[in-house]
mmCIF file of C-alpha atoms in Angstrom:
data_model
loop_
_atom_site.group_PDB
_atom_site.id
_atom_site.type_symbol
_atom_site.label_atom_id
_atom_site.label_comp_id
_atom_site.label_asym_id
_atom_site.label_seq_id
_atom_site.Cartn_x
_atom_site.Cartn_y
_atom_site.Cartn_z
ATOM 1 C CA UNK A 1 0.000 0.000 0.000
ATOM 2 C CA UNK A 2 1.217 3.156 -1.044
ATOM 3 C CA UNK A 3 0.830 6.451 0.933
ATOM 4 C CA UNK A 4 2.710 8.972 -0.301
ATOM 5 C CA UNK A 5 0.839 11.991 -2.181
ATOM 6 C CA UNK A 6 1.203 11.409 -5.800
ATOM 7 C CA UNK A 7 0.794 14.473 -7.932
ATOM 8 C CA UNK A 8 0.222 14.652 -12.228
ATOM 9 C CA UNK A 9 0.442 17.966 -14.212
ATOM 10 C CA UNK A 10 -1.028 18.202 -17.580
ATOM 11 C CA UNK A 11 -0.396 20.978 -19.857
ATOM 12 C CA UNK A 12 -3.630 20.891 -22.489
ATOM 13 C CA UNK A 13 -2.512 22.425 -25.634
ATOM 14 C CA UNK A 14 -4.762 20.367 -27.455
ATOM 15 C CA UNK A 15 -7.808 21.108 -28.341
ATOM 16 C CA UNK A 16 -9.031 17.833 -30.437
ATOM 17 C CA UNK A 17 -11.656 15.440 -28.845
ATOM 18 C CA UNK A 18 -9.321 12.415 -29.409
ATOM 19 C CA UNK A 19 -6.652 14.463 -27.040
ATOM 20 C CA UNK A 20 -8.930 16.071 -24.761
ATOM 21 C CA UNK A 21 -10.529 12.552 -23.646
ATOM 22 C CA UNK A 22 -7.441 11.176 -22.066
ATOM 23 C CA UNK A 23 -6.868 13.947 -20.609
ATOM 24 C CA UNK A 24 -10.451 13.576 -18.792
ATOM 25 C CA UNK A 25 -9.781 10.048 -17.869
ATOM 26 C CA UNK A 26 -6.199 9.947 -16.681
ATOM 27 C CA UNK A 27 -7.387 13.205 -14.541
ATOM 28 C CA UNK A 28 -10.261 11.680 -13.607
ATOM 29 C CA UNK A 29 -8.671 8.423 -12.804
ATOM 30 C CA UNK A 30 -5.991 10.049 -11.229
ATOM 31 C CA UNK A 31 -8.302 12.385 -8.538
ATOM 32 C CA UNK A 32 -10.218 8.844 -7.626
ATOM 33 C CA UNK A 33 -6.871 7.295 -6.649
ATOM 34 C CA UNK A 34 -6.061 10.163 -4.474
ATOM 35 C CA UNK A 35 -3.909 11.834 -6.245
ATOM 36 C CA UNK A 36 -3.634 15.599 -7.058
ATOM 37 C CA UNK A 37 -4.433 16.865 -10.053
ATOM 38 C CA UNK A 38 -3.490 20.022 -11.905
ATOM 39 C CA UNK A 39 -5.030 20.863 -15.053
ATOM 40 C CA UNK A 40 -3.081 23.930 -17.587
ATOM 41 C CA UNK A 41 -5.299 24.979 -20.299
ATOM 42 C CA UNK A 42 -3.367 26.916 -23.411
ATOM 43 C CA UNK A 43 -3.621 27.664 -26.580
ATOM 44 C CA UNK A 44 -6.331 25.301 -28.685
ATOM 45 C CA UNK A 45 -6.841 23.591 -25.199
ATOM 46 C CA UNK A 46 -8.266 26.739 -23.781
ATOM 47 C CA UNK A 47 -9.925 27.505 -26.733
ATOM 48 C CA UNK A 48 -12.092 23.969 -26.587
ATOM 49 C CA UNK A 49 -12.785 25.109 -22.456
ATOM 50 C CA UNK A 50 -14.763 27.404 -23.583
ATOM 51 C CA UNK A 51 -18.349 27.477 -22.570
ATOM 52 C CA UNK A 52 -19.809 27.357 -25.871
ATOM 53 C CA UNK A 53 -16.788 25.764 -26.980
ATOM 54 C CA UNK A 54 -17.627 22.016 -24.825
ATOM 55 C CA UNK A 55 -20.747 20.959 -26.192
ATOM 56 C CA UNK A 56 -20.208 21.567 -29.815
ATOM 57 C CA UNK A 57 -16.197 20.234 -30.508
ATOM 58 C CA UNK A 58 -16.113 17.204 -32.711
ATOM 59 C CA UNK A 59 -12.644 18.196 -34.156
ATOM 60 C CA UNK A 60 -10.545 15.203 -33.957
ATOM 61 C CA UNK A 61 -6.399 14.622 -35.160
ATOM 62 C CA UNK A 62 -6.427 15.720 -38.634
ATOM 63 C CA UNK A 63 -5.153 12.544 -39.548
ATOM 64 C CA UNK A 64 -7.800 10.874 -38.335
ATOM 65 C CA UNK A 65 -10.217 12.781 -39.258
ATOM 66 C CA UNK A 66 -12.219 10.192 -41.479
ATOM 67 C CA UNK A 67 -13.095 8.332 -38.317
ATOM 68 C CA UNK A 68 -14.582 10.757 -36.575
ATOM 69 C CA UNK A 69 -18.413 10.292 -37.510
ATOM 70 C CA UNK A 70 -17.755 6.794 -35.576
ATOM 71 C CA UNK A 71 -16.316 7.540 -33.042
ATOM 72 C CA UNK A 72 -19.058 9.696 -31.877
ATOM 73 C CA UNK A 73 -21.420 7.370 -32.807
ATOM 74 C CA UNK A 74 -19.467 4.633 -31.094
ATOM 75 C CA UNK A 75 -19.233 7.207 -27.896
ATOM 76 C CA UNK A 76 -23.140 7.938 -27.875
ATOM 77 C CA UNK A 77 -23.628 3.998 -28.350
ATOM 78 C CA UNK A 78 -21.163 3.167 -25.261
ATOM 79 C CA UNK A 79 -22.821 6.031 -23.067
ATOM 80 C CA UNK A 80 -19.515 7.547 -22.572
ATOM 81 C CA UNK A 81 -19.118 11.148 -20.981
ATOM 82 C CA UNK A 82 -17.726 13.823 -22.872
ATOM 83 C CA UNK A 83 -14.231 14.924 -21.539
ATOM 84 C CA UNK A 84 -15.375 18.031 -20.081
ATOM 85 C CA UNK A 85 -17.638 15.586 -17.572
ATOM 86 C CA UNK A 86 -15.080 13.837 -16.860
ATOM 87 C CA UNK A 87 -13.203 16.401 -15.542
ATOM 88 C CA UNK A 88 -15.919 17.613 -13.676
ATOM 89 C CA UNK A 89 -16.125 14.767 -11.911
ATOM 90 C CA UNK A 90 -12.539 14.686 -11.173
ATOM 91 C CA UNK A 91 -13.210 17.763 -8.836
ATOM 92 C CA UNK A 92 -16.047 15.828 -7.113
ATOM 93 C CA UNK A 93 -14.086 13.055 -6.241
ATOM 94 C CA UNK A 94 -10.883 14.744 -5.807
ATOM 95 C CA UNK A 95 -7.957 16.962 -5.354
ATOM 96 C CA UNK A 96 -7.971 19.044 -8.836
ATOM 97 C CA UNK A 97 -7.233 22.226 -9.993
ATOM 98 C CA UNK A 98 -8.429 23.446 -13.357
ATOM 99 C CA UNK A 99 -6.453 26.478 -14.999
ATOM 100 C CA UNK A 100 -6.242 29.008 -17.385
ATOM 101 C CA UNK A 101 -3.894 30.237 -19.316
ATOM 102 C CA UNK A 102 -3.570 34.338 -19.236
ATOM 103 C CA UNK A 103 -1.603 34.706 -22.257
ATOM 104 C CA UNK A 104 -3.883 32.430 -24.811
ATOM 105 C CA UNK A 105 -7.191 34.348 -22.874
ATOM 106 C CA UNK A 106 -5.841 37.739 -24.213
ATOM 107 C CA UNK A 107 -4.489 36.227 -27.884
ATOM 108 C CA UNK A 108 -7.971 34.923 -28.511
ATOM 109 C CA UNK A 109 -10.279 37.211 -26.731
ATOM 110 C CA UNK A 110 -11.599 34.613 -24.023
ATOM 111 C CA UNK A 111 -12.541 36.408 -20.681
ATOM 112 C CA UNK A 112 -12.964 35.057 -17.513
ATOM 113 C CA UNK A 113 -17.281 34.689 -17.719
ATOM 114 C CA UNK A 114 -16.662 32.650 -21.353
ATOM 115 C CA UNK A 115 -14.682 29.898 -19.019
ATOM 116 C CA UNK A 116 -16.798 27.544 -16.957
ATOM 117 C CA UNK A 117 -17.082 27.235 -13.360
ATOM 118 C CA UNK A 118 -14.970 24.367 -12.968
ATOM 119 C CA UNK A 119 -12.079 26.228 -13.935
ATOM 120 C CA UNK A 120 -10.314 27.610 -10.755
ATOM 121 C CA UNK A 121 -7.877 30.620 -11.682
ATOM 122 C CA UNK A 122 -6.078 32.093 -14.566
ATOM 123 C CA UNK A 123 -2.715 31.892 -14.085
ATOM 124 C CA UNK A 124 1.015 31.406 -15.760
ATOM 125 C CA UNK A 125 3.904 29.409 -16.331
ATOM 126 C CA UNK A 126 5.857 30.558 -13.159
ATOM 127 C CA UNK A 127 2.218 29.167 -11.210
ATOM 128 C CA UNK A 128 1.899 25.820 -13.517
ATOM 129 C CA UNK A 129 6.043 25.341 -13.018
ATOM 130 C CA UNK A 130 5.458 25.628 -9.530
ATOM 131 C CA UNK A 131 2.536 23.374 -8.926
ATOM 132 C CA UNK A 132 3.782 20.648 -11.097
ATOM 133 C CA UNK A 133 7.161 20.541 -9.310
ATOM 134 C CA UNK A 134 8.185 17.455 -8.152
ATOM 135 C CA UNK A 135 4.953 15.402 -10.371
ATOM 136 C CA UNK A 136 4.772 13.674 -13.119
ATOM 137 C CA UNK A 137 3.790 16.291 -16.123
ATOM 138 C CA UNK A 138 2.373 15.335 -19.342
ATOM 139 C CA UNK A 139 1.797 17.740 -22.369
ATOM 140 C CA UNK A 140 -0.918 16.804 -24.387
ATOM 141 C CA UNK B 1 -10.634 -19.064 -2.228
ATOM 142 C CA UNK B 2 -12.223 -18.472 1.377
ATOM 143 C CA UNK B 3 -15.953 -17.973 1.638
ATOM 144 C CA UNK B 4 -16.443 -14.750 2.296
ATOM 145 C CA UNK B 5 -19.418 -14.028 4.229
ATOM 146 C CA UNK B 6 -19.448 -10.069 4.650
ATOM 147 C CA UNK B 7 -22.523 -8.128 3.580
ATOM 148 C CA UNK B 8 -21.897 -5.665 1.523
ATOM 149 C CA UNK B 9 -23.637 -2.355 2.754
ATOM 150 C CA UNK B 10 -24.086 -0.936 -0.560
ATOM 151 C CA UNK B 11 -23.386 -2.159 -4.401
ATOM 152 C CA UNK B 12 -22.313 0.123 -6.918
ATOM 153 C CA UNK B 13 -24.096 -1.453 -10.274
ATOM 154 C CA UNK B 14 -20.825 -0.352 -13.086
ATOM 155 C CA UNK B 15 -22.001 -2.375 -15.070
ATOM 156 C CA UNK B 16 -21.944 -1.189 -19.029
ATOM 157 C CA UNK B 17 -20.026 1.770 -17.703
ATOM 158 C CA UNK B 18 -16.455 1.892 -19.397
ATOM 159 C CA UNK B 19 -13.001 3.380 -17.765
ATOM 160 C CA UNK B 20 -12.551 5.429 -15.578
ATOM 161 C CA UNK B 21 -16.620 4.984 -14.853
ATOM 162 C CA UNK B 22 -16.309 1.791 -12.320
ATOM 163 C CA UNK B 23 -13.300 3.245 -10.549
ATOM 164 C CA UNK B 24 -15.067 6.756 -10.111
ATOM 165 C CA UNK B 25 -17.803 4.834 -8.948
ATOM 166 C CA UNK B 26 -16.124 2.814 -6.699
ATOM 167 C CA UNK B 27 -14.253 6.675 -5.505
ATOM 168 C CA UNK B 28 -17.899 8.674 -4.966
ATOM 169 C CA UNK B 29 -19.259 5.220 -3.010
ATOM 170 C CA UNK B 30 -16.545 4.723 -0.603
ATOM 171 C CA UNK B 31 -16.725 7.688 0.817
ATOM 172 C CA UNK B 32 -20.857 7.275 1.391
ATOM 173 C CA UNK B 33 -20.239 3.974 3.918
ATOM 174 C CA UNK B 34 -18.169 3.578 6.914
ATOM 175 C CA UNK B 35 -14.941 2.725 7.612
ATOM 176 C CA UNK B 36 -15.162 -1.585 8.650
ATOM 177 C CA UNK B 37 -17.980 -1.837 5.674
ATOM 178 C CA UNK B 38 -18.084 -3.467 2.695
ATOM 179 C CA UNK B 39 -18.719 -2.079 -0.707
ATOM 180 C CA UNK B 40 -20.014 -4.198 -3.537
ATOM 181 C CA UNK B 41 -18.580 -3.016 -7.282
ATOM 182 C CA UNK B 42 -20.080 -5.043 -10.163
ATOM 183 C CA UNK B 43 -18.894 -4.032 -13.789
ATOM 184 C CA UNK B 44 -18.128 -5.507 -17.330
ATOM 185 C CA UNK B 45 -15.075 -3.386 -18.173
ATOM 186 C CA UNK B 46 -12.208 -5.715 -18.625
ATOM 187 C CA UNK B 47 -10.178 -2.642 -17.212
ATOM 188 C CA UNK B 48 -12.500 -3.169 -13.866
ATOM 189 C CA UNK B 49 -10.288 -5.660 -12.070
ATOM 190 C CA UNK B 50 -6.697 -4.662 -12.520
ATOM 191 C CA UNK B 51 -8.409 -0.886 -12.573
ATOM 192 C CA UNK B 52 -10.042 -1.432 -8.809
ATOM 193 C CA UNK B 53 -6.772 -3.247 -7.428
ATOM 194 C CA UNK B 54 -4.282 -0.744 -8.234
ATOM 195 C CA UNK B 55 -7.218 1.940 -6.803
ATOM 196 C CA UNK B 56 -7.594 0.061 -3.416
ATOM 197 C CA UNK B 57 -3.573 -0.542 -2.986
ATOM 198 C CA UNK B 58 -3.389 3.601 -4.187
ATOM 199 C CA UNK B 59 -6.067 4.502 -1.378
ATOM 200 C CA UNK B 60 -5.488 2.279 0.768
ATOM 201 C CA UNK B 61 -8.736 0.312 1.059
ATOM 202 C CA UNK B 62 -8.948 -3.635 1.452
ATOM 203 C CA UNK B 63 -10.064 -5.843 -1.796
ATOM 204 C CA UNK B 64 -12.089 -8.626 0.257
ATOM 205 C CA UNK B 65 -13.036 -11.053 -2.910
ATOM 206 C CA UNK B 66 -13.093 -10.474 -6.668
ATOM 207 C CA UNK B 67 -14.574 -13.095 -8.878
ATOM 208 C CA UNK B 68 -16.260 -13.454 -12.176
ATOM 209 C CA UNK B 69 -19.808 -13.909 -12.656
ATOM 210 C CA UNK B 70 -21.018 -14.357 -16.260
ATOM 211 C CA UNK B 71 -20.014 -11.592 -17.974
ATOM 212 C CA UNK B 72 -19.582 -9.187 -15.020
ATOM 213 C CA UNK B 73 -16.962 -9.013 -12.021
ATOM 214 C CA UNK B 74 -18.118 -8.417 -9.074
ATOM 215 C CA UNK B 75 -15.462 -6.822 -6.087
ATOM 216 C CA UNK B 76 -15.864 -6.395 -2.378
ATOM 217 C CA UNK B 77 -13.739 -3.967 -0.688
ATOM 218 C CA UNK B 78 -13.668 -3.183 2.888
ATOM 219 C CA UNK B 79 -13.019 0.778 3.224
ATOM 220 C CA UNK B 80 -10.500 0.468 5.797
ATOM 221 C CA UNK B 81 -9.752 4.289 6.196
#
């Protein structure tokens, strides 16, 4: 049995489906195991956070862009939550922080009421840096 | 195998629910019994199993029995803290 904290960063530059669902389950999975979670939105990944953004993304990895009529439908068919859930249920269960990044809000225009409510703070790099220090961090 | 003979107090049904579903499951229900009872999971994911084990040794909780019935697995864990 293993007690000491455990701690996973993940910087979400992404803002494809097929990239922004593992980054709802390993978070997800992650926050149920007991470990803390910290979340960096940037660039196209804050630009898919956005309110009006979450419901309406179906852009998947250009190169895979043939499949992705079916893998909605195969998503709809296994009941599976969208990523944004996911996270969402990360905080319920958990220890995780959702960010924003300031610099990509004032590139693209996003302001603070455009973000949901699960996101925490806007912040930068010296805050992600220092919250991800001594974690694993993925970029994804 | 010993029988195991504990009651579970509550059963989370995960059953058609896909990873991380049963393991977020299992996380919300834990926390709704006491500590010395006995959760039920029972789920089809093949990811269930190894998913639930590596949870309880993360957490610290007790896996009391796992085994396969039909086409579901059903887990009892103790919540031991």
């Amino acid at each position: 049995m293993s007690q000491d904290k455990k701690k996973v960063s993940i910087i979400v530059f992404s803002g494809q489906l097929d990239k922004l669902m593992p980054v709802g389950i390993i978070a997800s999975g992650a926050a149920a195991s007991g470990w803390e979670v910290n979340l960096f939105f940037t660039f196209w990944g804050l630009n898919a956070l956005r309110k009006d953004m979450l419901e309406k993304n179906t852009v998947i990895s250009k190169e895979f862009e043939s499949y992705a009529p079916a893998i909605m439908d195969a998503m709809k068919k296994m009941n599976y939550p969208p990523w944004f859930e996911l996270v969402k249920q990360a905080k319920e269960v958990g220890e995780v922080k959702v960010f924003a990044c300031s610099t990509t809000m004032e590139m693209m225009g996003v302001k603070r009421e455009m973000l949901p409510e699960f996101v925490d703070d806007i912040v930068g790099v010296a805050t992600f840096l220092d919250r991800a220090e001594g974690g694993i961090t993925l970029f994804i | 195998m010993v029988e195991v003979s504990v009651k579970p107090v509550k059963t989370v049904d995960a059953r058609g629910m896909y990873c991380p579903g049963p393991v977020m499951e299992t996380a919300k229900a834990i926390k709704q019994i006491n500590v010395g009872e006995v959760l039920e999971i029972l789920a089809t994911d093949p990811a269930a199993k190894p998913d639930i084990e590596a949870w309880a040794r993360r957490t610290g909780n007790e896996i009391l029995n796992i085994e396969q019935q039909g086409d579901a697995t059903r887990i009892l864990i103790k919540r031991v803290k």
